[in-house]
Coordinates of N, CA and C in Angstrom, one line a residue:
M2 N -3.6 -53.9 95.5 CA -3.9 -53.0 97.2 C -3.3 -53.6 97.9
K3 N -2.6 -53.2 98.5 CA -1.1 -53.5 99.4 C -1.4 -53.2 100.7
I4 N -0.8 -54.5 101.6 CA -1.2 -53.1 103.1 C 0.6 -54.0 103.7
I5 N 1.5 -52.6 104.2 CA 2.5 -52.7 104.4 C 2.4 -51.0 105.7
N6 N 4.4 -51.6 106.7 CA 3.6 -50.6 107.1 C 4.1 -49.4 106.7
A7 N 3.0 -48.1 108.2 CA 3.5 -46.9 107.4 C 5.2 -46.5 107.3
T8 N 6.1 -45.7 106.5 CA 7.1 -44.7 107.0 C 6.5 -43.5 107.5
P9 N 7.8 -42.7 107.4 CA 7.7 -41.3 108.0 C 7.4 -40.5 106.7
K10 N 7.5 -40.9 105.8 CA 7.4 -40.1 104.3 C 5.6 -40.0 103.9
D11 N 5.2 -40.8 104.9 CA 3.4 -41.4 104.3 C 2.6 -40.2 105.7
K12 N 3.6 -39.7 106.3 CA 3.4 -38.9 107.1 C 1.8 -37.9 106.6
E13 N 1.6 -37.1 106.2 CA 1.7 -36.1 105.3 C 0.3 -36.3 104.8
E14 N 0.6 -37.4 104.5 CA -0.8 -38.3 104.0 C -2.1 -38.6 104.6
L15 N -1.4 -39.5 105.7 CA -2.4 -39.8 106.4 C -2.8 -39.0 107.4
L16 N -1.7 -37.4 107.6 CA -3.1 -36.3 108.4 C -3.9 -36.0 107.4
S17 N -3.7 -36.4 105.8 CA -4.6 -35.2 105.2 C -6.1 -36.6 105.1
L18 N -5.6 -38.0 105.2 CA -6.8 -38.8 105.4 C -7.8 -38.5 107.1
Y19 N -6.2 -38.4 108.3 CA -7.3 -38.6 109.4 C -7.9 -37.5 109.7
H20 N -8.1 -35.6 108.5 CA -8.5 -35.6 108.8 C -10.0 -34.6 107.8
A21 N -9.8 -35.5 106.6 CA -10.9 -36.4 105.8 C -12.0 -36.7 106.8
M22 N -11.7 -37.1 108.0 CA -13.1 -37.8 108.8 C -13.3 -36.7 110.0
I23 N -12.7 -35.5 109.8 CA -13.5 -35.0 110.9 C -15.0 -34.4 110.4
G24 N -15.4 -34.8 111.7 CA -17.1 -33.9 111.2 C -18.2 -35.3 111.6
G25 N -17.1 -36.6 111.6 CA -17.5 -38.3 111.7 C -18.2 -38.4 112.6
P26 N -18.6 -39.8 112.5 CA -18.9 -40.4 114.3 C -18.2 -40.6 114.4
C27 N -16.5 -41.1 114.4 CA -15.5 -40.9 115.1 C -15.2 -39.7 116.2
E28 N -15.8 -38.4 115.4 CA -15.3 -37.6 116.4 C -13.9 -37.2 116.6
W29 N -13.4 -37.2 116.0 CA -11.7 -36.9 114.7 C -11.9 -34.8 115.1
S30 N -10.9 -35.1 115.8 CA -10.5 -33.3 115.2 C -8.9 -32.7 115.2
E31 N -8.8 -31.4 114.8 CA -7.7 -30.8 113.9 C -6.2 -31.8 115.2
N32 N -6.8 -31.6 116.5 CA -5.5 -32.0 117.4 C -5.8 -33.8 117.2
Y33 N -6.3 -34.5 117.0 CA -6.4 -36.3 117.4 C -7.3 -36.4 116.0
P34 N -6.3 -37.7 115.4 CA -4.6 -38.1 116.1 C -4.1 -36.6 114.4
D35 N -3.3 -37.2 115.5 CA -2.3 -35.8 115.0 C -0.4 -36.7 114.9
E36 N 0.2 -35.2 114.2 CA 1.8 -36.3 114.4 C 2.2 -36.3 115.3
N37 N 2.4 -36.0 116.5 CA 2.6 -37.1 118.1 C 2.0 -38.7 117.6
T38 N 0.9 -38.4 117.2 CA -0.2 -40.5 117.2 C 0.6 -40.7 116.1
I39 N 1.5 -40.2 115.7 CA 1.2 -40.9 114.0 C 3.5 -41.6 114.0
A40 N 3.5 -40.1 114.9 CA 4.8 -40.6 115.6 C 5.0 -41.7 116.7
F41 N 4.0 -41.7 117.1 CA 4.0 -43.0 118.2 C 4.3 -44.2 117.2
D42 N 3.0 -43.7 116.2 CA 2.9 -45.6 116.1 C 3.9 -45.7 115.4
L43 N 4.4 -45.3 114.4 CA 5.8 -45.1 113.5 C 6.8 -45.8 114.6
K44 N 7.1 -44.7 115.8 CA 8.1 -46.0 116.8 C 8.3 -47.2 117.0
N45 N 6.8 -47.5 117.5 CA 6.5 -48.9 117.9 C 5.9 -49.5 116.4
E46 N 6.4 -49.9 115.3 CA 6.1 -50.5 113.8 C 5.0 -51.0 113.9
D47 N 3.6 -50.0 114.7 CA 2.5 -50.3 114.9 C 1.4 -49.6 113.4
L48 N 1.7 -48.7 113.1 CA 1.1 -48.0 112.1 C 1.1 -48.1 110.6
F49 N -0.2 -49.2 110.3 CA -0.7 -50.1 108.3 C -0.9 -49.5 107.6
V50 N -0.5 -48.7 106.6 CA -1.3 -48.1 105.3 C -0.7 -49.5 104.2
M51 N -3.2 -49.3 103.5 CA -3.3 -50.0 102.9 C -3.1 -48.8 102.0
K52 N -2.7 -49.1 100.3 CA -1.6 -48.8 99.2 C -2.0 -49.2 97.8
N53 N -2.9 -48.0 97.0 CA -3.5 -48.8 95.6 C -2.5 -48.8 94.8
D54 N -2.2 -49.4 93.4 CA -1.4 -49.2 92.3 C -0.6 -48.0 92.3
K55 N -1.5 -46.7 92.2 CA -0.9 -45.5 92.4 C 0.1 -45.1 93.5
E56 N 0.3 -46.2 94.9 CA 1.1 -45.9 95.5 C 0.3 -44.6 97.1
E57 N -1.0 -44.8 96.4 CA -1.4 -43.3 97.4 C -2.7 -44.6 98.7
I58 N -2.6 -43.5 99.9 CA -2.9 -44.3 100.8 C -4.2 -44.0 100.9
V59 N -5.1 -45.4 101.3 CA -6.6 -45.7 100.7 C -7.2 -46.2 102.2
A60 N -6.2 -46.9 103.1 CA -6.9 -46.3 104.7 C -6.5 -47.0 105.3
T61 N -6.0 -47.1 106.4 CA -5.1 -47.2 107.6 C -5.6 -47.6 109.1
I62 N -4.7 -48.4 109.9 CA -5.2 -49.0 111.3 C -3.8 -48.8 111.5
S63 N -4.1 -48.9 113.5 CA -2.7 -48.8 114.6 C -2.8 -50.0 115.3
I64 N -1.9 -50.4 116.0 CA -2.1 -50.9 117.4 C -1.7 -50.5 118.3
D65 N -2.2 -49.9 119.3 CA -2.3 -49.4 120.4 C -1.8 -49.3 121.2
H66 N -1.5 -48.5 121.8 CA -1.1 -49.3 123.2 C -1.5 -48.0 124.2
D67 N -2.0 -48.3 125.2 CA -3.2 -47.2 126.0 C -3.4 -47.9 127.4
D68 N -2.4 -47.1 128.5 CA -2.9 -48.0 129.6 C -4.2 -47.7 130.1
A69 N -5.0 -47.3 130.2 CA -6.4 -46.5 130.2 C -7.4 -47.3 129.7
V70 N -7.0 -47.8 128.6 CA -7.6 -48.6 128.4 C -7.4 -50.3 128.3
E71 N -6.3 -50.7 128.2 CA -5.7 -51.6 129.0 C -6.3 -51.7 131.0
A72 N -6.6 -50.9 131.4 CA -7.1 -50.8 133.0 C -8.5 -51.5 132.6
L73 N -9.6 -51.2 132.1 CA -10.8 -50.9 131.8 C -11.4 -52.8 132.4
T74 N -11.9 -52.9 133.4 CA -12.3 -54.4 134.0 C -12.9 -55.2 133.0
C75 N -14.2 -54.7 131.5 CA -14.9 -55.7 131.1 C -13.9 -56.7 129.9
W76 N -12.7 -56.3 129.4 CA -12.1 -57.3 128.9 C -11.9 -58.8 129.1
R77 N -12.5 -59.7 128.1 CA -11.8 -61.0 129.1 C -10.6 -61.6 130.0
A78 N -10.6 -61.6 130.6 CA -9.1 -62.6 130.7 C -8.4 -63.7 130.4
D79 N -9.7 -64.3 129.9 CA -9.3 -65.5 129.2 C -8.6 -65.4 127.9
L80 N -8.1 -63.8 127.7 CA -8.2 -64.0 126.1 C -6.7 -63.2 126.3
A81 N -6.3 -62.8 127.7 CA -5.2 -62.2 127.7 C -3.8 -62.8 127.9
P82 N -2.5 -62.2 127.1 CA -2.6 -60.5 126.3 C -3.4 -60.9 125.5
S83 N -4.2 -59.8 125.3 CA -4.9 -58.8 123.7 C -4.0 -57.7 123.4
G84 N -4.1 -57.6 122.2 CA -4.3 -56.3 121.8 C -4.7 -55.6 121.9
E85 N -4.6 -54.1 121.3 CA -5.0 -53.7 120.8 C -5.8 -52.5 119.5
L86 N -6.7 -52.2 119.0 CA -6.4 -51.9 117.5 C -7.1 -50.5 117.6
S87 N -6.5 -49.5 117.1 CA -7.3 -48.2 116.7 C -7.4 -47.7 115.5
R88 N -7.6 -45.8 115.4 CA -7.5 -45.7 114.1 C -8.1 -46.4 112.6
L89 N -8.8 -47.2 112.7 CA -8.8 -47.2 111.8 C -9.9 -46.5 110.7
C90 N -9.1 -46.6 109.2 CA -10.0 -45.0 108.9 C -9.3 -45.8 107.3
V91 N -10.5 -45.4 106.1 CA -11.0 -46.0 105.0 C -11.7 -44.5 104.1
R92 N -10.5 -44.0 102.9 CA -10.6 -42.9 102.4 C -12.2 -43.2 102.4
K93 N -12.8 -42.1 102.2 CA -14.6 -41.6 101.9 C -14.5 -42.0 100.2
D94 N -14.2 -42.3 99.8 CA -14.0 -42.7 97.5 C -14.0 -44.3 98.2
M95 N -13.3 -44.6 99.1 CA -13.5 -46.4 99.6 C -14.1 -47.3 100.3
Q96 N -14.8 -46.2 100.8 CA -15.2 -47.2 101.9 C -16.6 -48.3 100.7
G97 N -17.6 -49.2 101.6 CA -18.2 -49.7 101.5 C -18.0 -51.0 100.7
Q98 N -16.2 -51.1 100.6 CA -16.4 -51.8 99.8 C -15.1 -53.6 100.4
G99 N -15.3 -53.1 101.8 CA -14.7 -54.3 102.6 C -13.4 -53.7 103.1
I100 N -12.6 -52.7 102.6 CA -11.6 -52.1 103.4 C -10.9 -52.7 104.7
A101 N -12.2 -52.3 105.0 CA -12.1 -52.3 106.7 C -12.1 -53.6 107.4
K102 N -12.6 -54.2 106.9 CA -12.8 -55.3 107.4 C -11.4 -56.3 106.8
T103 N -10.5 -55.9 105.2 CA -9.4 -56.9 105.5 C -8.5 -55.7 106.5
M104 N -8.3 -54.6 106.1 CA -7.1 -54.0 107.4 C -7.7 -54.7 108.8
M105 N -8.8 -54.7 109.7 CA -9.2 -55.2 110.9 C -8.5 -56.5 110.7
N106 N -9.2 -57.8 109.8 CA -8.2 -58.4 109.5 C -6.8 -58.6 109.4
Y107 N -5.9 -57.9 109.1 CA -4.9 -57.9 108.5 C -4.1 -57.4 110.0
A108 N -4.8 -56.5 110.5 CA -4.2 -55.5 112.1 C -4.5 -57.0 113.0
C109 N -4.6 -57.9 113.4 CA -5.2 -59.1 114.2 C -4.3 -60.1 113.8
D110 N -3.9 -60.5 112.6 CA -3.3 -61.0 111.6 C -1.3 -60.8 112.6
V111 N -1.1 -59.9 113.0 CA -0.8 -58.8 113.2 C -0.6 -59.6 114.6
L112 N -1.3 -59.0 115.3 CA -1.4 -59.0 116.7 C -0.5 -60.8 117.4
K113 N -1.7 -61.4 116.0 CA -2.0 -63.0 116.6 C -0.1 -63.6 116.6
S114 N 0.4 -62.9 115.1 CA 2.1 -62.9 115.2 C 2.5 -62.8 116.6
R115 N 2.4 -61.4 117.0 CA 3.2 -61.4 118.2 C 2.5 -61.9 120.0
G116 N 2.3 -62.7 119.3 CA 1.7 -63.5 120.8 C 0.5 -63.2 121.8
M117 N -0.3 -63.1 120.7 CA -1.9 -61.7 121.3 C -2.7 -63.5 121.3
K118 N -3.6 -63.3 122.1 CA -4.8 -64.3 122.1 C -6.0 -63.8 121.9
G119 N -6.1 -62.6 121.9 CA -7.4 -61.3 121.9 C -7.3 -60.3 120.9
V120 N -8.3 -59.8 120.9 CA -7.8 -57.9 120.3 C -9.1 -56.9 121.2
H121 N -8.7 -56.1 121.2 CA -10.1 -55.0 121.3 C -10.2 -53.8 120.9
I122 N -11.0 -53.6 121.0 CA -10.7 -52.4 120.5 C -12.5 -50.9 121.3
L123 N -12.0 -50.0 120.7 CA -13.2 -49.0 121.9 C -14.0 -48.6 120.2
V124 N -15.0 -48.4 120.4 CA -15.5 -47.6 119.3 C -16.7 -46.5 119.4
R125 N -16.8 -45.3 118.6 CA -17.6 -44.2 119.5 C -19.3 -44.5 119.7
E126 N -19.9 -44.9 120.5 CA -20.9 -45.0 120.6 C -21.7 -43.9 119.6
G127 N -22.6 -45.0 118.9 CA -23.4 -44.4 117.5 C -22.7 -44.4 115.9
H128 N -21.6 -45.2 116.1 CA -21.2 -45.6 115.4 C -21.6 -46.6 114.5
V129 N -23.2 -46.5 114.0 CA -23.0 -48.3 113.5 C -22.3 -48.6 112.5
V130 N -22.1 -47.8 111.6 CA -21.1 -48.5 110.3 C -20.4 -49.2 111.2
A131 N -19.4 -49.0 111.9 CA -18.1 -49.4 112.7 C -19.0 -50.8 113.7
L132 N -20.2 -50.0 114.1 CA -20.2 -51.2 115.1 C -20.8 -52.6 114.5
S133 N -21.5 -52.4 113.6 CA -21.6 -53.5 113.0 C -20.8 -54.2 111.6
T134 N -19.4 -53.9 111.5 CA -18.7 -54.3 110.7 C -18.1 -55.2 111.7
Y135 N -18.5 -54.8 112.6 CA -16.9 -55.3 113.5 C -17.8 -56.3 114.2
A136 N -19.2 -56.0 114.3 CA -19.8 -57.1 114.6 C -20.0 -58.7 113.7
K137 N -19.8 -58.4 112.7 CA -19.8 -59.0 111.7 C -18.3 -59.8 110.8
I138 N -17.3 -59.7 112.0 CA -16.1 -59.8 111.6 C -15.7 -60.8 113.7
G139 N -16.7 -60.9 114.0 CA -16.6 -61.3 115.2 C -15.9 -60.8 116.7
F140 N -16.6 -59.4 116.7 CA -15.9 -59.1 117.6 C -17.7 -58.5 118.1
E141 N -17.1 -59.2 119.9 CA -18.3 -59.3 120.8 C -18.6 -57.5 121.7
T142 N -20.0 -56.8 121.7 CA -19.8 -56.1 122.9 C -19.5 -56.5 124.0
V143 N -18.3 -56.4 125.3 CA -18.1 -56.8 126.8 C -18.6 -55.5 127.5
G144 N -18.7 -54.5 127.1 CA -19.1 -53.4 127.6 C -18.8 -51.6 127.8
E145 N -18.9 -51.0 128.2 CA -19.0 -49.4 128.0 C -18.3 -48.5 128.4
C146 N -17.8 -47.9 128.4 CA -16.4 -46.5 129.1 C -17.2 -45.7 128.2
D147 N -16.2 -44.3 129.6 CA -16.1 -43.4 129.2 C -14.3 -43.0 129.4
L148 N -14.1 -42.7 128.2 CA -12.9 -42.1 128.4 C -12.5 -41.3 127.3
F149 N -11.0 -40.4 127.2 CA -10.8 -38.9 126.7 C -11.9 -38.2 126.8
D150 N -12.7 -38.1 128.0 CA -14.1 -37.5 127.2 C -15.3 -37.8 126.5
K151 N -15.4 -38.7 126.1 CA -15.8 -39.3 125.5 C -16.7 -40.9 126.0
H152 N -17.9 -41.4 125.3 CA -18.2 -42.6 126.1 C -17.7 -43.3 124.1
F153 N -17.7 -44.8 125.1 CA -16.9 -46.0 123.8 C -17.9 -46.9 124.4
V154 N -18.1 -47.6 122.9 CA -18.4 -49.3 123.0 C -17.5 -50.0 123.4
C155 N -16.8 -50.7 124.2 CA -15.7 -51.8 124.4 C -16.1 -53.4 123.4
M156 N -15.2 -53.2 122.5 CA -15.6 -54.9 121.3 C -14.3 -55.6 121.4
E157 N -14.4 -56.8 121.9 CA -13.8 -57.4 121.9 C -13.5 -59.3 120.9
R158 N -12.7 -59.7 120.4 CA -12.6 -60.8 119.8 C -11.0 -62.1 120.4
G159 N -11.7 -63.1 120.0 CA -9.9 -63.9 120.9 C -9.6 -64.2 118.8
F160 N -8.7 -65.3 119.2 CA -8.0 -65.9 118.1 C -8.1 -66.9 118.1

């Protein structure tokens, strides 16, 4: 398996992967993430995919840029500048194999190479698997917030 930058050719497969998660603990919908989200991430070269030997996407993660998230007061000042990770998604038949951890570590390495001192992520309250996974790789809960009509746990780690 390899992790690479996503390309416009990956759009339909990414949408299918995102839509396969509808109804899960992250509470995604037909409207989010959508084609505009993918286009934004592609434009900024912030969308990464893991592909298997058949060139199928098995996971994806994005580096996000959201002013509302950055403005939260829970983030540690000593980790600034920090990046934000979002939209981590592992194909259902590939879950439980450490792929989420690999994707998170890859994206953290990208942020580190861009001069960031830390990383943060919003996790849906009640998404037990994600909260546990992130804690195991060094993320700490630093607060909670209500954004986008949802309640989140704010997690962060330094490099």
